PDB file of C-alpha atoms in Angstrom:
ATOM      1  CA  GLY A   9      13.743   5.870 -20.915  1.00 46.00           C
ATOM      2  CA  GLN A  10      11.502   4.474 -17.413  1.00 56.00           C
ATOM      3  CA  GLN A  11       9.501   7.739 -17.733  1.00 77.00           C
ATOM      4  CA  LEU A  12       5.481   7.237 -17.503  1.00 89.00           C
ATOM      5  CA  ASN A  13       3.892  10.305 -19.424  1.00 93.00           C
ATOM      6  CA  GLN A  14       0.487  10.622 -17.514  1.00 95.00           C
ATOM      7  CA  SER A  15      -2.555  12.472 -19.288  1.00 96.00           C
ATOM      8  CA  PRO A  16      -4.184  14.842 -18.932  1.00 96.00           C
ATOM      9  CA  GLN A  17      -2.209  16.780 -16.128  1.00 94.00           C
ATOM     10  CA  SER A  18      -5.634  18.041 -14.819  1.00 95.00           C
ATOM     11  CA  MET A  19      -9.403  17.238 -15.417  1.00 96.00           C
ATOM     12  CA  PHE A  20     -12.542  19.539 -14.372  1.00 96.00           C
ATOM     13  CA  ILE A  21     -15.736  18.350 -14.784  1.00 95.00           C
ATOM     14  CA  GLN A  22     -19.266  17.858 -13.799  1.00 96.00           C
ATOM     15  CA  GLU A  23     -20.344  15.484 -11.192  1.00 97.00           C
ATOM     16  CA  GLY A  24     -22.082  12.624 -13.236  1.00 97.00           C
ATOM     17  CA  GLU A  25     -19.766  12.655 -16.019  1.00 97.00           C
ATOM     18  CA  ASP A  26     -17.225   9.980 -17.333  1.00 97.00           C
ATOM     19  CA  VAL A  27     -13.681  10.592 -17.177  1.00 96.00           C
ATOM     20  CA  SER A  28     -10.163   8.873 -18.955  1.00 97.00           C
ATOM     21  CA  MET A  29      -6.888   9.372 -18.261  1.00 97.00           C
ATOM     22  CA  ASN A  30      -3.834   7.249 -19.291  1.00 97.00           C
ATOM     23  CA  CYS A  31      -0.376   6.391 -19.134  1.00 96.00           C
ATOM     24  CA  THR A  32       2.322   5.618 -21.646  1.00 96.00           C
ATOM     25  CA  SER A  33       6.010   4.899 -22.048  1.00 93.00           C
ATOM     26  CA  SER A  34       8.753   3.535 -24.159  1.00 91.00           C
ATOM     27  CA  SER A  35       9.300   1.069 -21.879  1.00 90.00           C
ATOM     28  CA  ILE A  36       7.877  -2.300 -21.222  1.00 91.00           C
ATOM     29  CA  PHE A  37       6.107  -2.915 -17.898  1.00 91.00           C
ATOM     30  CA  ASN A  38       5.445  -6.297 -15.915  1.00 89.00           C
ATOM     31  CA  THR A  39       2.052  -4.153 -13.994  1.00 91.00           C
ATOM     32  CA  TRP A  40       0.440  -1.727 -14.055  1.00 93.00           C
ATOM     33  CA  LEU A  41      -1.262  -0.070 -11.028  1.00 94.00           C
ATOM     34  CA  TRP A  42      -3.378   2.893 -10.692  1.00 96.00           C
ATOM     35  CA  TYR A  43      -3.296   5.012  -7.000  1.00 96.00           C
ATOM     36  CA  LYS A  44      -5.471   7.711  -5.768  1.00 97.00           C
ATOM     37  CA  GLN A  45      -3.847  10.270  -3.647  1.00 95.00           C
ATOM     38  CA  ASP A  46      -6.437  12.364  -1.330  1.00 93.00           C
ATOM     39  CA  PRO A  47      -5.257  15.670   0.095  1.00 86.00           C
ATOM     40  CA  GLY A  48      -2.923  15.384   3.064  1.00 84.00           C
ATOM     41  CA  GLU A  49      -3.000  11.635   3.092  1.00 89.00           C
ATOM     42  CA  GLY A  50      -1.028   8.778   0.881  1.00 93.00           C
ATOM     43  CA  PRO A  51      -1.649   7.111  -1.966  1.00 94.00           C
ATOM     44  CA  VAL A  52      -3.946   4.311  -1.988  1.00 94.00           C
ATOM     45  CA  LEU A  53      -4.138   1.402  -4.314  1.00 93.00           C
ATOM     46  CA  LEU A  54      -7.500   1.552  -6.442  1.00 95.00           C
ATOM     47  CA  ILE A  55      -6.227  -1.362  -9.277  1.00 95.00           C
ATOM     48  CA  ALA A  56      -3.884  -3.585 -10.132  1.00 93.00           C
ATOM     49  CA  LEU A  57      -2.741  -5.203 -13.773  1.00 94.00           C
ATOM     50  CA  TYR A  58      -0.848  -7.818 -14.494  1.00 91.00           C
ATOM     51  CA  LYS A  59      -1.069  -8.965 -17.984  1.00 92.00           C
ATOM     52  CA  ALA A  60      -1.124  -7.560 -20.933  1.00 94.00           C
ATOM     53  CA  GLY A  61      -4.596  -6.749 -22.237  1.00 95.00           C
ATOM     54  CA  GLU A  62      -5.820  -7.579 -18.763  1.00 95.00           C
ATOM     55  CA  LEU A  63      -8.974  -5.449 -18.138  1.00 96.00           C
ATOM     56  CA  THR A  64     -10.044  -4.857 -14.465  1.00 96.00           C
ATOM     57  CA  SER A  65     -12.872  -3.003 -12.661  1.00 96.00           C
ATOM     58  CA  ASN A  66     -13.135  -1.780  -9.248  1.00 94.00           C
ATOM     59  CA  GLY A  67     -17.009  -0.301  -8.880  1.00 96.00           C
ATOM     60  CA  ARG A  68     -17.249   2.783 -11.373  1.00 97.00           C
ATOM     61  CA  LEU A  69     -13.559   2.124 -12.247  1.00 97.00           C
ATOM     62  CA  THR A  70     -12.386   0.202 -14.786  1.00 98.00           C
ATOM     63  CA  ALA A  71      -8.660  -0.187 -16.303  1.00 97.00           C
ATOM     64  CA  GLN A  72      -6.748  -2.183 -18.878  1.00 97.00           C
ATOM     65  CA  PHE A  73      -2.977  -3.295 -19.179  1.00 96.00           C
ATOM     66  CA  GLY A  74      -2.321  -1.850 -22.996  1.00 96.00           C
ATOM     67  CA  ILE A  75      -1.621  -4.994 -25.227  1.00 95.00           C
ATOM     68  CA  THR A  76       2.258  -3.598 -26.162  1.00 94.00           C
ATOM     69  CA  ARG A  77       2.756  -3.247 -22.178  1.00 93.00           C
ATOM     70  CA  LYS A  78       3.624  -0.019 -22.711  1.00 94.00           C
ATOM     71  CA  ASP A  79       0.385   1.859 -21.900  1.00 96.00           C
ATOM     72  CA  SER A  80      -2.676   1.566 -19.690  1.00 97.00           C
ATOM     73  CA  PHE A  81      -5.722   3.415 -19.314  1.00 97.00           C
ATOM     74  CA  LEU A  82      -8.494   4.348 -16.052  1.00 98.00           C
ATOM     75  CA  ASN A  83     -11.897   5.028 -16.588  1.00 98.00           C
ATOM     76  CA  ILE A  84     -13.944   6.170 -14.065  1.00 98.00           C
ATOM     77  CA  SER A  85     -17.819   6.328 -14.729  1.00 97.00           C
ATOM     78  CA  ALA A  86     -20.588   8.824 -13.515  1.00 97.00           C
ATOM     79  CA  SER A  87     -17.980  10.331 -11.336  1.00 97.00           C
ATOM     80  CA  ILE A  88     -19.056  11.951  -8.026  1.00 96.00           C
ATOM     81  CA  PRO A  89     -17.652  14.821  -5.862  1.00 95.00           C
ATOM     82  CA  SER A  90     -15.427  12.472  -4.039  1.00 95.00           C
ATOM     83  CA  ASP A  91     -13.662  10.892  -6.558  1.00 96.00           C
ATOM     84  CA  VAL A  92     -12.010  14.570  -6.481  1.00 96.00           C
ATOM     85  CA  GLY A  93      -7.770  14.030  -5.957  1.00 96.00           C
ATOM     86  CA  ILE A  94      -4.814  12.736  -7.637  1.00 95.00           C
ATOM     87  CA  TYR A  95      -4.663   9.734  -9.683  1.00 97.00           C
ATOM     88  CA  PHE A  96      -1.638   8.295 -10.251  1.00 95.00           C
ATOM     89  CA  CYS A  97      -0.740   5.251 -12.777  1.00 95.00           C
ATOM     90  CA  ALA A  98       2.451   3.286 -11.795  1.00 93.00           C
ATOM     91  CA  GLY A  99       4.413   0.714 -13.410  1.00 90.00           C
ATOM     92  CA  GLN A 100       6.943  -2.328 -12.411  1.00 87.00           C
ATOM     93  CA  LEU A 101       9.596  -2.563 -15.158  1.00 83.00           C
ATOM     94  CA  GLU A 102      10.379  -5.793 -17.209  1.00 79.00           C
ATOM     95  CA  GLY A 103      13.684  -6.850 -15.683  1.00 74.00           C
ATOM     96  CA  GLY A 104      13.437  -4.122 -13.140  1.00 66.00           C
ATOM     97  CA  SER A 105      13.645  -4.451  -9.391  1.00 68.00           C
ATOM     98  CA  GLU A 106      10.578  -4.452  -7.268  1.00 70.00           C
ATOM     99  CA  LYS A 107      10.131  -0.633  -7.197  1.00 76.00           C
ATOM    100  CA  LEU A 108       7.617   1.193  -8.870  1.00 83.00           C
ATOM    101  CA  VAL A 109       8.003   3.992 -11.298  1.00 88.00           C
ATOM    102  CA  PHE A 110       4.989   6.665 -10.931  1.00 91.00           C
ATOM    103  CA  GLY A 111       3.516   9.202 -13.454  1.00 93.00           C
ATOM    104  CA  LYS A 112       3.148  12.672 -12.267  1.00 92.00           C
ATOM    105  CA  GLY A 113      -0.565  12.372 -11.936  1.00 94.00           C
ATOM    106  CA  THR A 114      -3.786  13.737 -12.903  1.00 95.00           C
ATOM    107  CA  LYS A 115      -5.483  16.066 -10.976  1.00 95.00           C
ATOM    108  CA  LEU A 116      -9.411  15.581 -10.717  1.00 97.00           C
ATOM    109  CA  THR A 117     -11.865  18.032  -9.847  1.00 96.00           C
ATOM    110  CA  VAL A 118     -15.848  17.596  -9.734  1.00 96.00           C
ATOM    111  CA  ASN A 119     -18.021  20.281  -9.651  1.00 93.00           C
ATOM    112  CA  PRO A 120     -21.296  19.295  -8.069  1.00 89.00           C
TER     113      PRO A 120
ATOM    114  CA  ASP B  68      -5.973   3.051   7.278  1.00 82.00           C
ATOM    115  CA  SER B  69      -3.076   1.383   5.513  1.00 86.00           C
ATOM    116  CA  GLY B  70      -1.184  -0.066   8.410  1.00 92.00           C
ATOM    117  CA  VAL B  71       1.987   1.853   7.325  1.00 96.00           C
ATOM    118  CA  THR B  72       2.898   4.584  10.026  1.00 97.00           C
ATOM    119  CA  GLN B  73       5.172   7.646   9.483  1.00 98.00           C
ATOM    120  CA  THR B  74       6.699   9.870  12.248  1.00 97.00           C
ATOM    121  CA  PRO B  75       6.344  12.910  12.731  1.00 97.00           C
ATOM    122  CA  LYS B  76       3.491  13.980  10.340  1.00 96.00           C
ATOM    123  CA  HIS B  77       4.804  17.525  10.014  1.00 96.00           C
ATOM    124  CA  LEU B  78       8.492  18.753  10.701  1.00 96.00           C
ATOM    125  CA  ILE B  79       9.943  22.536  10.061  1.00 97.00           C
ATOM    126  CA  THR B  80      13.932  22.835   9.913  1.00 97.00           C
ATOM    127  CA  ALA B  81      16.431  25.162   8.932  1.00 97.00           C
ATOM    128  CA  THR B  82      19.094  24.737   5.887  1.00 97.00           C
ATOM    129  CA  GLY B  83      22.082  22.682   6.754  1.00 97.00           C
ATOM    130  CA  GLN B  84      20.200  20.942   9.488  1.00 97.00           C
ATOM    131  CA  ARG B  85      19.518  17.060   9.840  1.00 98.00           C
ATOM    132  CA  VAL B  86      16.326  15.091  10.293  1.00 98.00           C
ATOM    133  CA  THR B  87      15.407  11.578  10.743  1.00 98.00           C
ATOM    134  CA  LEU B  88      12.255  10.109   9.583  1.00 98.00           C
ATOM    135  CA  ARG B  89      10.651   7.054  10.957  1.00 98.00           C
ATOM    136  CA  CYS B  90       8.745   4.336   9.320  1.00 98.00           C
ATOM    137  CA  SER B  91       6.876   1.331  10.756  1.00 98.00           C
ATOM    138  CA  PRO B  92       5.774  -1.228   7.746  1.00 96.00           C
ATOM    139  CA  ARG B  93       2.479  -3.248   7.797  1.00 94.00           C
ATOM    140  CA  SER B  94       2.792  -6.402   9.887  1.00 93.00           C
ATOM    141  CA  GLY B  95       4.367  -8.853   8.346  1.00 89.00           C
ATOM    142  CA  ASP B  96       5.443  -6.671   5.361  1.00 91.00           C
ATOM    143  CA  LEU B  97       9.557  -7.130   5.021  1.00 90.00           C
ATOM    144  CA  SER B  98      10.048  -4.646   1.961  1.00 91.00           C
ATOM    145  CA  VAL B  99      10.249  -0.986   2.612  1.00 94.00           C
ATOM    146  CA  TYR B 100      10.349   1.868   0.309  1.00 94.00           C
ATOM    147  CA  TRP B 101      11.036   5.563   0.447  1.00 96.00           C
ATOM    148  CA  TYR B 102       9.557   8.174  -1.707  1.00 95.00           C
ATOM    149  CA  GLN B 103       9.689  11.971  -2.247  1.00 95.00           C
ATOM    150  CA  GLN B 104       6.788  14.123  -3.494  1.00 94.00           C
ATOM    151  CA  SER B 105       7.614  17.251  -4.322  1.00 89.00           C
ATOM    152  CA  LEU B 106       5.020  20.120  -4.894  1.00 78.00           C
ATOM    153  CA  ASP B 107       3.119  19.354  -7.711  1.00 67.00           C
ATOM    154  CA  GLN B 108       5.159  16.333  -8.999  1.00 72.00           C
ATOM    155  CA  GLY B 109       4.941  12.520  -8.939  1.00 80.00           C
ATOM    156  CA  LEU B 110       6.550  10.434  -6.779  1.00 89.00           C
ATOM    157  CA  GLN B 111      10.170  10.059  -6.861  1.00 91.00           C
ATOM    158  CA  PHE B 112      11.590   6.552  -5.591  1.00 91.00           C
ATOM    159  CA  LEU B 113      14.437   7.143  -3.646  1.00 94.00           C
ATOM    160  CA  ILE B 114      15.582   3.712  -1.947  1.00 94.00           C
ATOM    161  CA  GLN B 115      14.163  -0.089  -0.793  1.00 92.00           C
ATOM    162  CA  TYR B 116      15.088  -2.327   1.625  1.00 93.00           C
ATOM    163  CA  TYR B 117      14.177  -5.667   2.082  1.00 90.00           C
ATOM    164  CA  ASN B 118      14.254  -7.667   5.765  1.00 91.00           C
ATOM    165  CA  GLY B 119      17.075  -5.270   6.751  1.00 93.00           C
ATOM    166  CA  GLU B 120      19.116  -5.310   3.206  1.00 93.00           C
ATOM    167  CA  GLU B 121      19.328  -2.528   0.683  1.00 93.00           C
ATOM    168  CA  ARG B 122      17.244  -3.763  -2.644  1.00 89.00           C
ATOM    169  CA  ALA B 123      17.305  -1.149  -4.499  1.00 88.00           C
ATOM    170  CA  LYS B 124      18.223   2.917  -5.361  1.00 91.00           C
ATOM    171  CA  GLY B 125      16.515   5.581  -6.979  1.00 90.00           C
ATOM    172  CA  ASN B 126      17.740   9.226  -7.492  1.00 84.00           C
ATOM    173  CA  ILE B 127      18.750   9.458  -3.786  1.00 93.00           C
ATOM    174  CA  LEU B 128      20.985  12.117  -2.829  1.00 94.00           C
ATOM    175  CA  GLU B 129      24.367  11.484  -0.972  1.00 96.00           C
ATOM    176  CA  ARG B 130      23.197  13.341   1.906  1.00 97.00           C
ATOM    177  CA  PHE B 131      20.529  10.786   2.572  1.00 97.00           C
ATOM    178  CA  SER B 132      20.551   7.682   3.917  1.00 97.00           C
ATOM    179  CA  ALA B 133      18.335   5.068   5.345  1.00 97.00           C
ATOM    180  CA  GLN B 134      18.340   1.940   6.837  1.00 97.00           C
ATOM    181  CA  GLN B 135      15.964  -0.718   8.122  1.00 97.00           C
ATOM    182  CA  PHE B 136      16.375  -2.539  11.481  1.00 97.00           C
ATOM    183  CA  PRO B 137      15.846  -6.214  12.636  1.00 96.00           C
ATOM    184  CA  ASP B 138      12.194  -5.008  13.753  1.00 95.00           C
ATOM    185  CA  LEU B 139      11.579  -3.604  10.247  1.00 95.00           C
ATOM    186  CA  HIS B 140      10.926  -0.417  10.789  1.00 96.00           C
ATOM    187  CA  SER B 141      12.836   1.932   8.718  1.00 98.00           C
ATOM    188  CA  GLU B 142      14.537   5.606   8.989  1.00 98.00           C
ATOM    189  CA  LEU B 143      15.269   7.851   6.478  1.00 98.00           C
ATOM    190  CA  ASN B 144      18.174  10.261   7.168  1.00 98.00           C
ATOM    191  CA  LEU B 145      18.260  13.599   5.335  1.00 98.00           C
ATOM    192  CA  SER B 146      21.464  15.771   6.156  1.00 97.00           C
ATOM    193  CA  SER B 147      22.905  19.295   5.340  1.00 97.00           C
ATOM    194  CA  LEU B 148      19.102  20.080   4.485  1.00 97.00           C
ATOM    195  CA  GLU B 149      18.640  22.719   1.433  1.00 97.00           C
ATOM    196  CA  LEU B 150      15.376  24.429   0.697  1.00 96.00           C
ATOM    197  CA  GLY B 151      14.778  22.230  -2.162  1.00 94.00           C
ATOM    198  CA  ASP B 152      14.703  19.212   0.125  1.00 96.00           C
ATOM    199  CA  SER B 153      11.286  20.576   1.309  1.00 96.00           C
ATOM    200  CA  ALA B 154       8.469  17.938   0.278  1.00 96.00           C
ATOM    201  CA  LEU B 155       6.708  14.983   1.539  1.00 96.00           C
ATOM    202  CA  TYR B 156       8.556  12.033   2.365  1.00 97.00           C
ATOM    203  CA  PHE B 157       6.357   8.488   1.769  1.00 97.00           C
ATOM    204  CA  CYS B 158       7.021   5.318   3.529  1.00 97.00           C
ATOM    205  CA  ALA B 159       5.290   2.493   1.574  1.00 95.00           C
ATOM    206  CA  SER B 160       5.712  -1.409   2.480  1.00 93.00           C
ATOM    207  CA  SER B 161       4.731  -4.467   0.615  1.00 88.00           C
ATOM    208  CA  ALA B 162       4.018  -8.131   1.587  1.00 77.00           C
ATOM    209  CA  PRO B 163       6.577 -10.669   0.737  1.00 67.00           C
ATOM    210  CA  GLY B 164       6.268 -12.749  -2.389  1.00 60.00           C
ATOM    211  CA  LEU B 165       2.792 -13.030  -2.762  1.00 51.00           C
ATOM    212  CA  ALA B 166       1.948 -14.228  -6.167  1.00 42.00           C
ATOM    213  CA  GLY B 167      -0.311 -11.306  -8.046  1.00 43.00           C
ATOM    214  CA  ALA B 168       1.057  -8.664  -5.687  1.00 50.00           C
ATOM    215  CA  ALA B 169       4.281  -7.443  -6.840  1.00 61.00           C
ATOM    216  CA  GLY B 170       3.954  -3.889  -7.222  1.00 67.00           C
ATOM    217  CA  GLU B 171       1.348  -3.436  -4.702  1.00 84.00           C
ATOM    218  CA  LEU B 172       2.253  -1.011  -2.012  1.00 90.00           C
ATOM    219  CA  PHE B 173       0.710   0.346   0.845  1.00 92.00           C
ATOM    220  CA  PHE B 174       1.774   4.136   1.714  1.00 94.00           C
ATOM    221  CA  GLY B 175       2.081   5.905   4.847  1.00 96.00           C
ATOM    222  CA  GLU B 176       0.444   8.923   5.134  1.00 95.00           C
ATOM    223  CA  GLY B 177       3.883  10.960   4.683  1.00 96.00           C
ATOM    224  CA  SER B 178       5.787  13.267   6.325  1.00 97.00           C
ATOM    225  CA  ARG B 179       6.080  17.229   5.485  1.00 96.00           C
ATOM    226  CA  LEU B 180       9.226  18.480   5.293  1.00 97.00           C
ATOM    227  CA  THR B 181       9.934  22.036   5.152  1.00 97.00           C
ATOM    228  CA  VAL B 182      13.109  23.532   5.442  1.00 97.00           C
ATOM    229  CA  LEU B 183      13.293  27.164   5.599  1.00 96.00           C
TER     230      LEU B 183
END
């Protein structure tokens, strides 16, 4: 249905390592977005993807809109301590309203 | 600073009570969205308003209601509160009809509701 399956649920990595997380669904999405939430804050948009196959970078972050339009991944290269937080994927369903459906998040911990 | 303002930041109340959460969207944004985030959960869509009209509805309980006023600020009313209503409630806004901006929501810092 409209569920977004986001994995992994949590990650513990060393500073400098690369990170990869993804979202999948059985539904087709027109838009994929990746948000980061710091403790006590609202989610902040990192990357927005609008076309199947689109690969977009924002600094050390790279995200791709899957060809099937049912998945997306986010990579973080050379992680630093301030990358700590919860990363959410979100999608706008094909034929749906403007609302976003969110994954349950990936909690990232970076050890210095 | 996203430009979206939510008040109050924290609220503690008792079961059975009613509270109102307030949101001011970014200047110029016509759409307001309300999301609920429970502990260790993702964001659950509650309701969306566009220029004063209800646009979309999610899994919003009948005990909850919302509205958007002519000045575009929005209020989320939660009544007959239960322990399980304790959560972070986020408001978000988006720009109207910008090409390529679909789905780009700007979130406030949230209102943390604790029901005792």
